[in-house]
Structure formats: C-alpha cells, structure tokens
Coordinates of C-alpha atoms and ligand atoms in Angstrom, one line a residue:
M1 CA 115.4 131.6 91.1
G2 CA 113.2 131.1 94.0
K3 CA 110.6 132.3 92.3
T4 CA 110.7 130.3 88.6
I5 CA 110.4 127.5 91.2
L6 CA 107.4 128.6 93.2
I7 CA 105.8 129.5 90.3
T8 CA 106.4 126.9 87.5
T9 CA 105.3 124.2 90.9
G10 CA 101.9 126.1 90.7
F11 CA 101.5 126.0 87.6
I12 CA 102.4 121.9 87.4
I13 CA 100.2 121.7 89.9
L14 CA 97.0 123.8 87.8
L15 CA 98.1 121.6 85.3
M16 CA 97.7 118.2 87.3
M17 CA 94.5 119.6 88.4
S18 CA 92.9 120.8 85.5
A19 CA 94.4 117.1 83.9
C20 CA 92.3 115.6 86.8
S21 CA 88.8 117.4 86.8
N22 CA 89.4 116.3 82.5
N23 CA 90.3 112.4 83.4
F24 CA 87.7 111.9 86.4
G25 CA 85.4 114.5 86.3
N26 CA 84.5 116.2 89.2
M27 CA 88.1 117.6 91.2
D28 CA 88.2 118.1 95.0
P29 CA 88.2 121.4 96.4
P30 CA 92.0 122.2 97.0
H31 CA 93.3 120.6 100.5
N32 CA 95.8 121.7 103.0
D33 CA 99.7 121.5 102.5
K34 CA 100.3 117.5 102.6
E35 CA 97.9 116.7 100.2
M36 CA 99.7 119.0 97.8
P37 CA 100.6 116.5 94.3
N38 CA 104.5 117.2 94.8
H39 CA 105.7 114.8 97.4
H40 CA 108.7 112.5 96.9
M41 CA 107.1 108.1 96.0
N42 CA 107.1 106.6 99.1
H43 CA 109.1 103.6 97.0
S44 CA 111.3 102.7 99.9
G45 CA 112.8 99.3 98.7
G46 CA 110.3 97.3 98.1
N47 CA 111.0 93.0 96.8
H48 CA 110.3 93.3 93.3
N49 CA 110.5 96.7 92.7
S50 CA 109.5 98.6 88.6
S51 CA 111.4 101.3 88.4
D52 CA 111.3 104.2 88.5
N53 CA 110.5 105.6 85.2
H54 CA 107.4 106.9 86.4
M55 CA 107.7 110.9 87.1
A56 CA 108.7 110.6 91.3
M57 CA 108.6 114.0 91.9
M58 CA 105.2 113.8 90.6
G59 CA 104.1 110.8 92.0
H60 CA 101.3 111.2 94.5
D61 CA 102.8 109.6 97.4
H62 CA 104.0 111.1 101.1
D63 CA 106.5 112.5 102.7
M64 CA 105.4 113.2 106.0
P65 CA 108.3 111.9 108.1
L66 CA 107.8 109.2 111.0
Q67 CA 109.5 110.2 114.4
S68 CA 112.0 108.2 115.8
S69 CA 111.0 106.4 119.0
T70 CA 113.1 107.5 121.9
G71 CA 113.1 104.5 123.5
N72 CA 110.9 105.9 126.4
N73 CA 108.3 102.9 127.4
E74 CA 108.6 99.5 127.4
M75 CA 106.1 98.3 124.5
K76 CA 102.9 96.8 126.1
V77 CA 102.4 93.4 124.9
P78 CA 98.3 92.9 124.2
P79 CA 96.7 90.5 127.2
I80 CA 95.7 87.3 125.3
L81 CA 91.7 87.1 125.0
E82 CA 90.1 84.9 127.7
S83 CA 88.0 81.6 126.1
D84 CA 84.1 82.0 127.9
K85 CA 83.6 78.6 127.4
E86 CA 86.0 75.7 125.7
T87 CA 84.8 72.7 125.1
E88 CA 87.5 69.2 123.6
N89 CA 86.0 70.1 119.9
D90 CA 84.2 74.2 120.9
V91 CA 85.3 77.6 122.2
Y92 CA 83.6 80.1 123.0
Y93 CA 85.0 83.7 122.4
T94 CA 83.1 87.3 122.9
I95 CA 84.5 90.6 121.9
D96 CA 83.2 93.6 122.3
A97 CA 83.9 96.7 120.3
Q98 CA 83.9 100.0 122.7
Q99 CA 84.7 103.4 123.2
G100 CA 87.8 104.7 126.3
Q101 CA 90.3 107.2 127.2
T102 CA 93.7 105.7 127.4
E103 CA 97.0 106.8 129.2
I104 CA 99.1 106.9 125.5
F105 CA 101.3 110.2 126.9
E106 CA 102.1 110.7 130.1
G107 CA 98.9 112.1 132.2
V108 CA 96.4 112.4 129.3
Q109 CA 93.6 111.0 128.9
T110 CA 92.9 110.1 125.0
K111 CA 89.7 109.5 123.6
T112 CA 90.2 106.0 121.8
L113 CA 88.3 102.9 120.7
G114 CA 89.0 99.0 121.8
Y115 CA 88.1 95.6 121.3
N116 CA 87.1 94.4 125.4
S117 CA 89.5 97.9 126.3
S118 CA 90.1 101.3 126.0
F119 CA 92.8 100.5 123.0
L120 CA 93.5 98.4 120.1
G121 CA 91.8 95.4 121.3
P122 CA 93.9 91.4 122.6
V123 CA 94.9 88.5 120.9
V124 CA 92.4 85.3 120.1
K125 CA 93.8 82.6 119.8
L126 CA 92.4 79.6 116.9
K127 CA 93.2 76.0 117.4
K128 CA 93.9 74.2 113.3
S129 CA 90.3 72.1 114.0
Q130 CA 88.6 73.9 116.6
T131 CA 84.5 75.4 116.1
A132 CA 84.3 79.1 117.0
H133 CA 81.9 80.5 119.0
V134 CA 82.6 84.3 118.8
T135 CA 79.4 87.0 120.0
L136 CA 79.8 90.5 118.2
K137 CA 78.9 92.5 120.5
N138 CA 78.4 96.5 119.7
S139 CA 79.5 99.8 122.2
L140 CA 79.7 101.9 120.3
D141 CA 77.7 105.2 119.0
E142 CA 78.1 104.0 115.5
E143 CA 77.2 100.9 113.4
T144 CA 80.2 98.8 112.8
T145 CA 81.2 95.4 111.7
F146 CA 84.4 92.8 112.6
H147 CA 86.3 91.7 109.6
W148 CA 88.8 89.3 110.4
H149 CA 91.4 89.9 108.1
G150 CA 93.4 86.5 106.5
L151 CA 90.3 84.4 108.3
I152 CA 89.2 81.9 106.2
I153 CA 85.6 81.5 106.8
D154 CA 81.9 81.9 105.4
G155 CA 80.9 85.4 103.5
E156 CA 78.3 85.1 106.4
S157 CA 80.7 85.7 108.7
D158 CA 83.6 87.8 107.2
G159 CA 82.3 90.8 108.9
G160 CA 82.8 92.3 105.3
P161 CA 80.5 96.1 104.6
H162 CA 76.8 93.9 104.7
R163 CA 77.6 92.6 108.5
V164 CA 76.8 95.9 109.9
I165 CA 75.8 95.2 114.3
Q166 CA 73.8 98.8 115.2
P167 CA 74.8 100.4 118.6
G168 CA 74.0 98.1 121.2
E169 CA 73.1 95.1 119.0
E170 CA 75.4 91.8 118.7
K171 CA 75.5 88.9 117.0
E172 CA 77.3 85.6 117.2
I173 CA 79.1 83.5 114.7
T174 CA 80.2 80.3 114.7
F175 CA 83.3 78.9 111.7
D176 CA 85.4 75.8 112.1
V177 CA 89.2 76.9 112.0
Q178 CA 90.8 75.4 109.7
Q179 CA 94.3 76.6 108.2
D180 CA 97.9 76.5 110.0
N181 CA 99.3 78.5 112.0
A182 CA 98.9 81.6 111.2
T183 CA 99.2 85.4 112.0
L184 CA 95.8 86.6 111.0
W185 CA 93.8 90.3 112.0
F186 CA 90.3 91.6 112.8
H187 CA 89.5 95.1 112.3
P188 CA 86.2 96.6 111.8
H189 CA 84.8 97.4 108.0
P190 CA 81.7 99.1 107.8
E191 CA 80.6 101.4 104.2
G192 CA 82.9 104.2 104.0
K193 CA 84.4 104.1 108.3
T194 CA 87.4 101.7 107.6
A195 CA 89.7 104.0 108.0
K196 CA 88.3 106.2 111.5
Q197 CA 87.5 103.7 113.1
V198 CA 91.0 102.0 112.8
F199 CA 92.0 104.9 112.8
D200 CA 90.6 105.6 116.6
G201 CA 92.1 101.9 117.6
L202 CA 89.7 99.5 116.5
A203 CA 92.9 96.4 116.1
G204 CA 92.6 93.1 117.4
L205 CA 95.0 89.9 116.7
L206 CA 93.5 87.2 115.5
Y207 CA 96.7 83.6 116.0
I208 CA 95.5 80.1 114.5
E209 CA 97.8 77.5 116.3
D210 CA 97.7 74.3 115.2
E211 CA 98.8 71.7 118.2
G212 CA 100.5 69.4 116.6
M213 CA 103.5 71.1 115.4
E214 CA 106.1 71.3 118.5
D215 CA 106.7 75.5 118.1
T216 CA 109.0 76.5 121.9
Y217 CA 108.6 80.5 121.1
E218 CA 107.0 82.5 124.4
Y219 CA 103.8 84.4 124.4
G220 CA 105.3 87.7 126.1
E221 CA 109.1 86.1 126.4
N222 CA 110.6 85.8 123.3
D223 CA 107.7 85.9 121.2
F224 CA 106.2 89.5 121.0
P225 CA 103.5 90.4 118.1
L226 CA 104.3 94.0 116.9
I227 CA 100.8 96.2 115.5
L228 CA 102.7 99.4 113.9
Q229 CA 101.1 102.9 113.9
D230 CA 101.6 106.1 112.5
R231 CA 98.9 108.4 114.3
T232 CA 99.0 112.5 114.2
F233 CA 97.6 113.9 117.8
D234 CA 96.7 117.4 118.0
D235 CA 97.6 120.0 120.8
E236 CA 94.9 118.2 123.1
K237 CA 96.7 114.2 122.5
Q238 CA 93.8 113.6 120.6
L239 CA 92.6 111.9 117.9
D240 CA 90.5 113.5 115.5
Y241 CA 90.5 111.8 112.3
R242 CA 89.1 114.5 110.4
A243 CA 91.1 117.7 111.0
V244 CA 94.1 115.1 109.9
K245 CA 92.2 112.9 107.3
D246 CA 93.7 112.3 104.1
P247 CA 91.7 110.9 100.9
D248 CA 95.6 109.1 100.0
G249 CA 96.0 107.8 102.7
T250 CA 96.1 109.2 106.1
M251 CA 99.6 109.8 107.6
G252 CA 101.1 110.3 111.5
E253 CA 104.4 111.1 112.3
T254 CA 104.0 109.6 115.4
L255 CA 104.5 105.5 116.0
L256 CA 102.9 104.1 117.5
I257 CA 103.2 100.0 118.4
N258 CA 100.8 98.0 120.0
G259 CA 99.0 101.3 121.4
T260 CA 103.3 102.3 122.9
V261 CA 104.7 105.9 121.7
N262 CA 108.4 105.8 121.6
P263 CA 109.1 101.9 122.4
R264 CA 111.6 99.8 123.6
L265 CA 111.2 96.6 124.0
T266 CA 113.4 93.9 126.7
V267 CA 114.7 90.9 125.2
N268 CA 116.8 88.0 126.1
K269 CA 120.3 87.5 124.3
E270 CA 118.2 84.0 122.5
K271 CA 115.6 83.6 119.7
V272 CA 113.2 86.3 119.6
R273 CA 110.5 85.9 117.4
L274 CA 108.5 89.2 116.0
R275 CA 105.1 89.9 114.6
L276 CA 104.6 92.0 112.1
L277 CA 101.1 94.0 110.9
N278 CA 100.9 96.8 109.2
G279 CA 98.6 97.5 111.0
S280 CA 98.7 102.1 109.2
N281 CA 96.3 103.5 107.2
M282 CA 98.4 104.1 104.8
R283 CA 102.4 104.7 105.7
N284 CA 104.2 101.3 103.7
Y285 CA 107.4 100.9 106.1
T286 CA 111.1 99.2 105.1
I287 CA 111.9 97.7 107.9
K288 CA 116.1 96.5 109.1
L289 CA 118.2 96.2 111.9
N290 CA 120.7 99.3 112.7
N291 CA 123.7 97.0 112.5
N292 CA 122.8 96.1 108.8
Q293 CA 122.9 92.0 110.8
S294 CA 120.6 88.9 108.7
F295 CA 117.1 88.0 110.7
E296 CA 115.0 85.1 109.4
Q297 CA 111.1 85.5 107.2
I298 CA 109.5 82.2 109.3
A299 CA 106.1 83.5 107.5
S300 CA 103.9 86.0 105.3
D301 CA 100.3 86.4 106.1
G302 CA 98.6 83.1 105.7
G303 CA 101.6 81.4 107.9
L304 CA 104.6 79.5 107.8
L305 CA 106.7 79.8 105.1
N306 CA 108.6 76.5 102.9
E307 CA 111.6 77.3 105.2
P308 CA 112.9 80.1 106.5
V309 CA 114.2 83.3 104.6
E310 CA 117.4 85.3 105.7
L311 CA 116.8 89.5 104.4
N312 CA 118.4 92.1 106.2
K313 CA 115.3 94.5 104.9
I314 CA 112.2 94.1 104.7
Q315 CA 108.7 95.2 103.0
L316 CA 105.3 95.4 104.8
T317 CA 102.2 97.4 103.4
P318 CA 99.3 98.1 105.0
S319 CA 97.4 95.1 106.8
E320 CA 100.3 92.8 105.3
R321 CA 102.3 90.8 108.9
A322 CA 105.7 88.8 107.8
E323 CA 106.7 87.0 111.4
I324 CA 110.6 87.4 111.3
V325 CA 113.7 85.5 114.0
I326 CA 116.2 87.7 114.9
D327 CA 118.7 86.1 116.9
F328 CA 120.6 88.3 119.8
S329 CA 122.3 86.5 121.4
Q330 CA 124.4 87.2 118.7
F331 CA 124.9 90.4 120.0
K332 CA 126.9 92.4 123.1
T333 CA 124.9 92.8 125.6
N334 CA 125.3 97.0 125.5
E335 CA 125.1 96.6 121.7
D336 CA 123.0 99.4 119.9
V337 CA 120.3 96.8 118.4
E338 CA 117.5 97.8 117.1
L339 CA 115.0 98.4 114.4
K340 CA 114.6 101.3 111.4
M341 CA 112.8 101.6 108.9
D342 CA 115.4 102.7 105.9
D343 CA 115.9 105.8 105.7
G344 CA 116.7 105.9 109.6
T345 CA 114.1 106.1 111.7
V346 CA 114.0 104.2 115.2
L347 CA 110.8 102.0 114.6
L348 CA 111.7 100.2 118.2
P349 CA 115.1 99.6 120.3
F350 CA 115.5 97.0 122.5
K351 CA 117.6 95.9 125.5
M352 CA 118.9 93.0 126.0
N353 CA 119.0 90.7 128.7
E354 CA 122.0 87.7 129.3
K355 CA 120.4 85.0 129.1
E356 CA 121.9 81.8 130.9
E357 CA 123.9 79.9 128.6
T358 CA 122.6 76.1 129.2
E359 CA 118.6 76.9 128.1
S360 CA 118.2 75.3 124.5
E361 CA 117.4 77.7 120.9
N362 CA 114.1 78.6 120.8
K363 CA 112.3 77.2 116.9
I364 CA 109.3 75.9 115.0
E365 CA 108.2 73.0 113.4
Q366 CA 108.0 73.4 110.2
S367 CA 105.6 73.0 107.6
T368 CA 104.1 69.6 106.2
T369 CA 102.1 70.6 104.0
P370 CA 104.5 73.0 102.0
V371 CA 102.7 75.2 100.2
T372 CA 103.5 74.8 96.3
I373 CA 101.3 76.0 92.6
N374 CA 101.1 72.5 90.9
D375 CA 101.5 72.1 87.1
E376 CA 98.1 72.0 85.9
V377 CA 97.1 76.0 88.0
L378 CA 100.3 77.2 85.9
K379 CA 98.8 76.2 83.1
K380 CA 95.6 77.9 83.4
P381 CA 95.2 80.3 82.0
V382 CA 94.1 84.1 83.7
S383 CA 90.5 84.0 84.5
K384 CA 90.4 87.2 86.5
E385 CA 91.2 90.1 85.6
I386 CA 92.0 93.3 88.3
T387 CA 92.9 96.3 87.3
L388 CA 93.5 99.5 90.3
E389 CA 93.6 102.6 89.4
G390 CA 93.5 106.6 90.8
M391 CA 94.0 108.7 93.6
G392 CA 92.7 109.6 96.7
R393 CA 89.0 110.3 96.0
H394 CA 89.6 108.7 92.2
V395 CA 90.2 105.6 93.0
S396 CA 88.8 103.0 91.4
I397 CA 88.9 98.7 90.9
N398 CA 88.5 98.1 87.4
G399 CA 87.2 101.6 86.7
K400 CA 85.0 101.9 88.9
K401 CA 83.7 102.5 92.4
F402 CA 82.0 99.6 95.2
D403 CA 78.3 100.0 94.8
K404 CA 77.1 96.9 97.7
D405 CA 74.3 96.5 95.4
R406 CA 76.7 94.8 92.9
I407 CA 78.2 92.1 92.2
D408 CA 81.2 91.9 90.3
L409 CA 83.2 89.2 90.4
T410 CA 82.0 85.1 91.0
Q411 CA 84.0 81.8 91.0
K412 CA 83.8 78.7 92.1
Q413 CA 84.2 77.5 95.6
G414 CA 87.6 74.7 95.7
E415 CA 88.3 75.6 92.0
T416 CA 91.6 77.7 92.0
E417 CA 91.7 80.6 88.9
V418 CA 94.1 83.0 87.8
W419 CA 94.0 86.2 88.8
E420 CA 96.2 89.4 87.3
V421 CA 96.1 92.2 89.0
Y422 CA 97.5 95.0 87.9
N423 CA 98.6 98.4 89.5
K424 CA 97.8 100.6 85.6
P425 CA 100.5 104.8 86.6
D426 CA 98.2 107.4 86.1
M427 CA 100.1 110.4 84.9
M428 CA 101.3 110.9 88.1
G429 CA 103.5 108.6 88.0
G430 CA 101.0 106.5 90.7
M431 CA 101.8 104.8 94.2
I432 CA 101.7 101.1 96.1
H433 CA 98.5 100.1 96.3
P434 CA 98.2 96.6 98.5
F435 CA 95.7 94.3 97.0
H436 CA 93.6 92.1 99.5
I437 CA 91.6 89.4 99.7
H438 CA 89.1 88.6 101.7
G439 CA 88.4 85.0 102.7
T440 CA 91.2 83.3 101.3
Q441 CA 94.7 82.8 101.2
F442 CA 96.9 83.2 98.1
K443 CA 99.6 82.1 96.0
V444 CA 101.4 84.6 94.1
I445 CA 102.7 82.7 90.7
S446 CA 104.4 85.6 89.2
I447 CA 105.0 89.7 89.6
N448 CA 105.9 90.9 86.3
G449 CA 106.9 87.8 84.6
K450 CA 108.4 86.5 87.5
K451 CA 109.2 84.3 90.1
P452 CA 108.1 85.8 93.2
P453 CA 111.0 86.4 96.3
K454 CA 110.9 83.5 98.6
N455 CA 109.5 85.5 101.3
L456 CA 106.5 86.1 98.8
Q457 CA 105.7 82.0 98.1
G458 CA 104.3 81.4 100.5
Y459 CA 100.4 82.4 101.4
K460 CA 99.4 85.7 101.3
D461 CA 96.2 87.7 101.6
T462 CA 97.6 91.2 101.0
L463 CA 99.7 92.5 97.8
S464 CA 102.0 94.9 97.2
L465 CA 102.0 96.1 94.3
D466 CA 104.0 99.0 93.1
S467 CA 103.0 101.3 90.3
G468 CA 102.9 99.3 86.9
D469 CA 103.2 96.1 88.9
K470 CA 101.2 92.8 87.0
A471 CA 100.6 90.1 89.2
K472 CA 99.8 86.6 88.1
I473 CA 97.7 84.5 91.6
A474 CA 96.3 81.2 92.2
V475 CA 93.4 81.7 94.4
K476 CA 90.5 79.6 95.8
F477 CA 87.7 80.2 98.1
I478 CA 87.7 76.9 100.0
E479 CA 84.0 78.5 102.0
K480 CA 81.1 80.8 99.6
G481 CA 79.1 83.5 100.8
T482 CA 79.8 87.4 98.6
F483 CA 84.1 88.7 99.5
M484 CA 85.5 91.6 98.9
Y485 CA 88.8 92.4 97.2
H486 CA 90.2 95.8 97.6
C487 CA 93.0 97.9 97.9
H488 CA 94.0 97.9 101.5
I489 CA 94.9 101.9 102.6
L490 CA 92.3 102.3 104.0
E491 CA 91.2 105.2 102.5
H492 CA 91.4 103.9 98.8
E493 CA 88.5 101.7 99.8
D494 CA 86.4 104.1 101.8
N495 CA 86.6 106.3 98.7
G496 CA 86.5 102.5 96.9
M497 CA 88.6 100.9 95.5
M498 CA 86.4 97.8 96.6
G499 CA 84.9 94.7 94.0
Q500 CA 82.7 91.9 95.2
I501 CA 83.3 88.3 94.3
K502 CA 80.2 86.0 94.9
V503 CA 81.9 82.8 95.3
E504 CA 78.6 79.2 94.9
Ligands
C2O1 CU1 92.0 94.0 107.0 CU2 88.7 93.8 103.8 O1 90.2 93.6 104.8
CU2 CU1 90.0 91.2 104.9
CU3 CU1 95.8 101.9 96.8

C-alpha cells in the first residue's frame, strides 16, 4: 500500500516535471524535498476565496509549519528615526544600509543587515505636506536600492531596480509628502537580489502622519508596529539564504516579530493599535485572537478605512499592511490572550497590565476624505490587462519576464484607468500571488465580479489574488516616471514576475 502511494506519487511528480518542461522550456534541476510540488495550498481563509476546485494535492504552495511563539522575549519596538534637521516645511533624514551582527538568540551573534542599525530599520516619520530630503547611503558590500513601498513618489526617487546605489556611495532624494495617515514601509529592490537582502534584514517602516488629525495613540505605549517575518536559521543560528532559498518563495519555521524571536507583548487593558506588516518573503498569515474575539481594522495598505471594520480574522499576504485595534479592557487580567494563525500557531501572546479607570479611550479621527470610486470610473472599460502566471522560476506577467530595458505599459499622469488583474491557474492548481504596484495607492472595484469586502475598500498597494481570481482595480498615478508592478513573493519578483509602466 505504502509502496504503491510512493510509486504513484513519484509517477505524478515525473509527469508534472515533464509537463512543466514541455510547457515552459528548461526545467530546473531537482530541488530539495521541500520544493517538491506536492504541498498543500496555503489558502488560509482569504477574504474572497475562490473555490478550491483545483487539485489541492498538486498545488505548489508550501507547507512549512511555523513554530509557535513561546512568549519568552518582550517584543522589540523599532526606534523612531531622528531627523538630521527639521524646519517648518522640510525634514532631512539619513538612511544607511549596513551590515552588522545581532543577538537574535541569547548569547549568539547572527550576521544581519539593517538600516541605521544591525538589523531591520527605524520608523521613518513623515508629515503630510512636508518636503522630505533623504540621504541614502549604501554601506553594504553589494549594490542596493531604497524603495518606498506604498509611497506616492516620482519614479526617479521610488528606488526601483534602476536606481542602484553602489557600495560606498550615497544619493539624496527630495519629495513632497502628499498622503494622509498611513503605515508604509521601505526595503531594497536591486534586480534579482531583493529577496536575499530583505531576508537578511533590510526592511523598515515609514509612517505618514497628518498633524491636523486627532490621534491619541502613543507609539510604543498602545500603538505598536508588528513586522511579521519567518526565517530559517542554520545550526550556527546564521541566516544562510542560499542554502534555504526556494524559487517559489522562501519560508522559514522561525517567526520573528520586529526581529524578536518568541515574542510576547505587554499591553495595558485599553484599546491598543497594532500596525501589522507582512514583511515575509512569501508566507501568508491569517491572524485572529485565540478566544475568537473580534477586533477592528482601521486601516489598510494606504491609510484609514472609511470606517472601522469589525473582523475576527484577517489575512495578510507579503507586503500587505493592516492596522487593527484590539480592546484589551474586555479581557480579564490573567486571561490568555494571543494572536494566532488559522492553523493554531501562536504568533504573539499578550501580557496585560491593569490600567487606571479614569483615562479616556484611545481614538483616532476618521478620515475626512473617504475613499470612493465615482461613477465615471466605474463605467470605464478595462484598459490594462495583467495576467499573473506560473511558479518557481517560470513565473511571468502577460507571458513575459522582467526586462529592465522594456517598458510594458504606459499611462497618463493623473488619469484613472481600470486594470484587470488575473491570477491564471496552472496545471498544478496555482497559488496566491500578491499583486503590487509602485508609486500609487489603488482602489479595488471588484474581485470576481463582486464588490470587495469592506476592509478592501480602502487604499491598497498590494492585492492578494488567489488562483483563478480576477480583480478590477482603479489605478491613478499622481507622479511621473517609470514604476514597477509585480508579485510580492520576493522570489517571484526576483525571478522576473515584474513589469514596468511609464507614466507621462
Ligand atoms: Cu515592496 Cu516593488 O515592492
Ligand atoms: Cu513597492
Ligand atoms: Cu507570485
């Protein structure tokens, strides 16, 4: 019996391999076991699940379980970057990509990369309407770029693969901050090397704040970023990207939140705002509270939702953000409260402190400019079609791989166009591709012909598409330049699942 299954499985794999090579040309050499395409899909309850009609057994998503957090270490909170100078309208920052060593595990130094530190980066705060001057320094021994994920910025300053800064060099960019309150982030984007540099630690947060808006939350008190990343460490507790790299997206069994292994978070019994960022190379997280209590989502990728949305589960694919508010005053002090994944993995246990009754409830002012899609846009025909396809090294967009000398699309500055993005299933079922566009925040018109759920009705820069999903999005570029659009599974991006649009 066991033998039959083995032989059958082997036969199926052989079949798939030959099918692949027929269809896509050259086949990769066999990889290690975890890349064999017989893993179960990691669907994990999307907001808009398309039916699981594809052959799950033959899906090529991964299933590397994540270890639960023991809660042994208080979660680190990244520092806020101090400006070099700030005047009434201008702010100056320096961001330095560097190598270093970090004590992630007690008593062990791990070689890591970071911005202005040995690992990860500080929170860069920008105020709406300010002019920002940022000096970008590359102290690494390899080339890098500085990309502002989710920021509305001109193509020159956006830090895509063309904007390489050589080791030892620096460059200043200047831009006006035009967005409302938002949790954005920055990371490297050098061609073919993004995944490794992010894996090794290059990722930081970028907050946009609108000073005119009331917001009683306090950073590090009851307003915390949570950068979720999974990593594999070798026997010496080092990050060896080459050894664990997977062309379909590298996963790890060790969870880090803000670089903290086995994190816990101590909170007061009050409303606490968590700014979640999936900073992983490919893992999707479906996050809920262990007691199934509901929480509120107040913001998506590009800023505040029109109104808080009550949820008891949220899915984040790579690069997506969500700000959620959990009301800890509803729990008993010694109650076990934790953030969990759908499959039961503990992400973050909480420890609760009593809070003085007298203090008023934390709140944030609702956006005064609600996100809406007007009729004129809704009536527009689709003018850009994007098809995401393939797996591993054979990924493509509209049948092509990234070529930095080829412009794939053009769009007029300030004009809204309707893009239709399709995640085409393949013979092995397919997988989630998080579709991201640089230099814009778009609006989701529909997913599979239906209006998106409430928490996808705000500004987005990355949209998770399940295999077979077709979405319509309204895209407008405020700034000129050449911008990337790509799958945010970093290995897919590195493998060429990326195109460029020129905005004039
Ligand atoms: Cu996080 Cu090209 O993007
Ligand atoms: Cu981006
Ligand atoms: Cu992808």
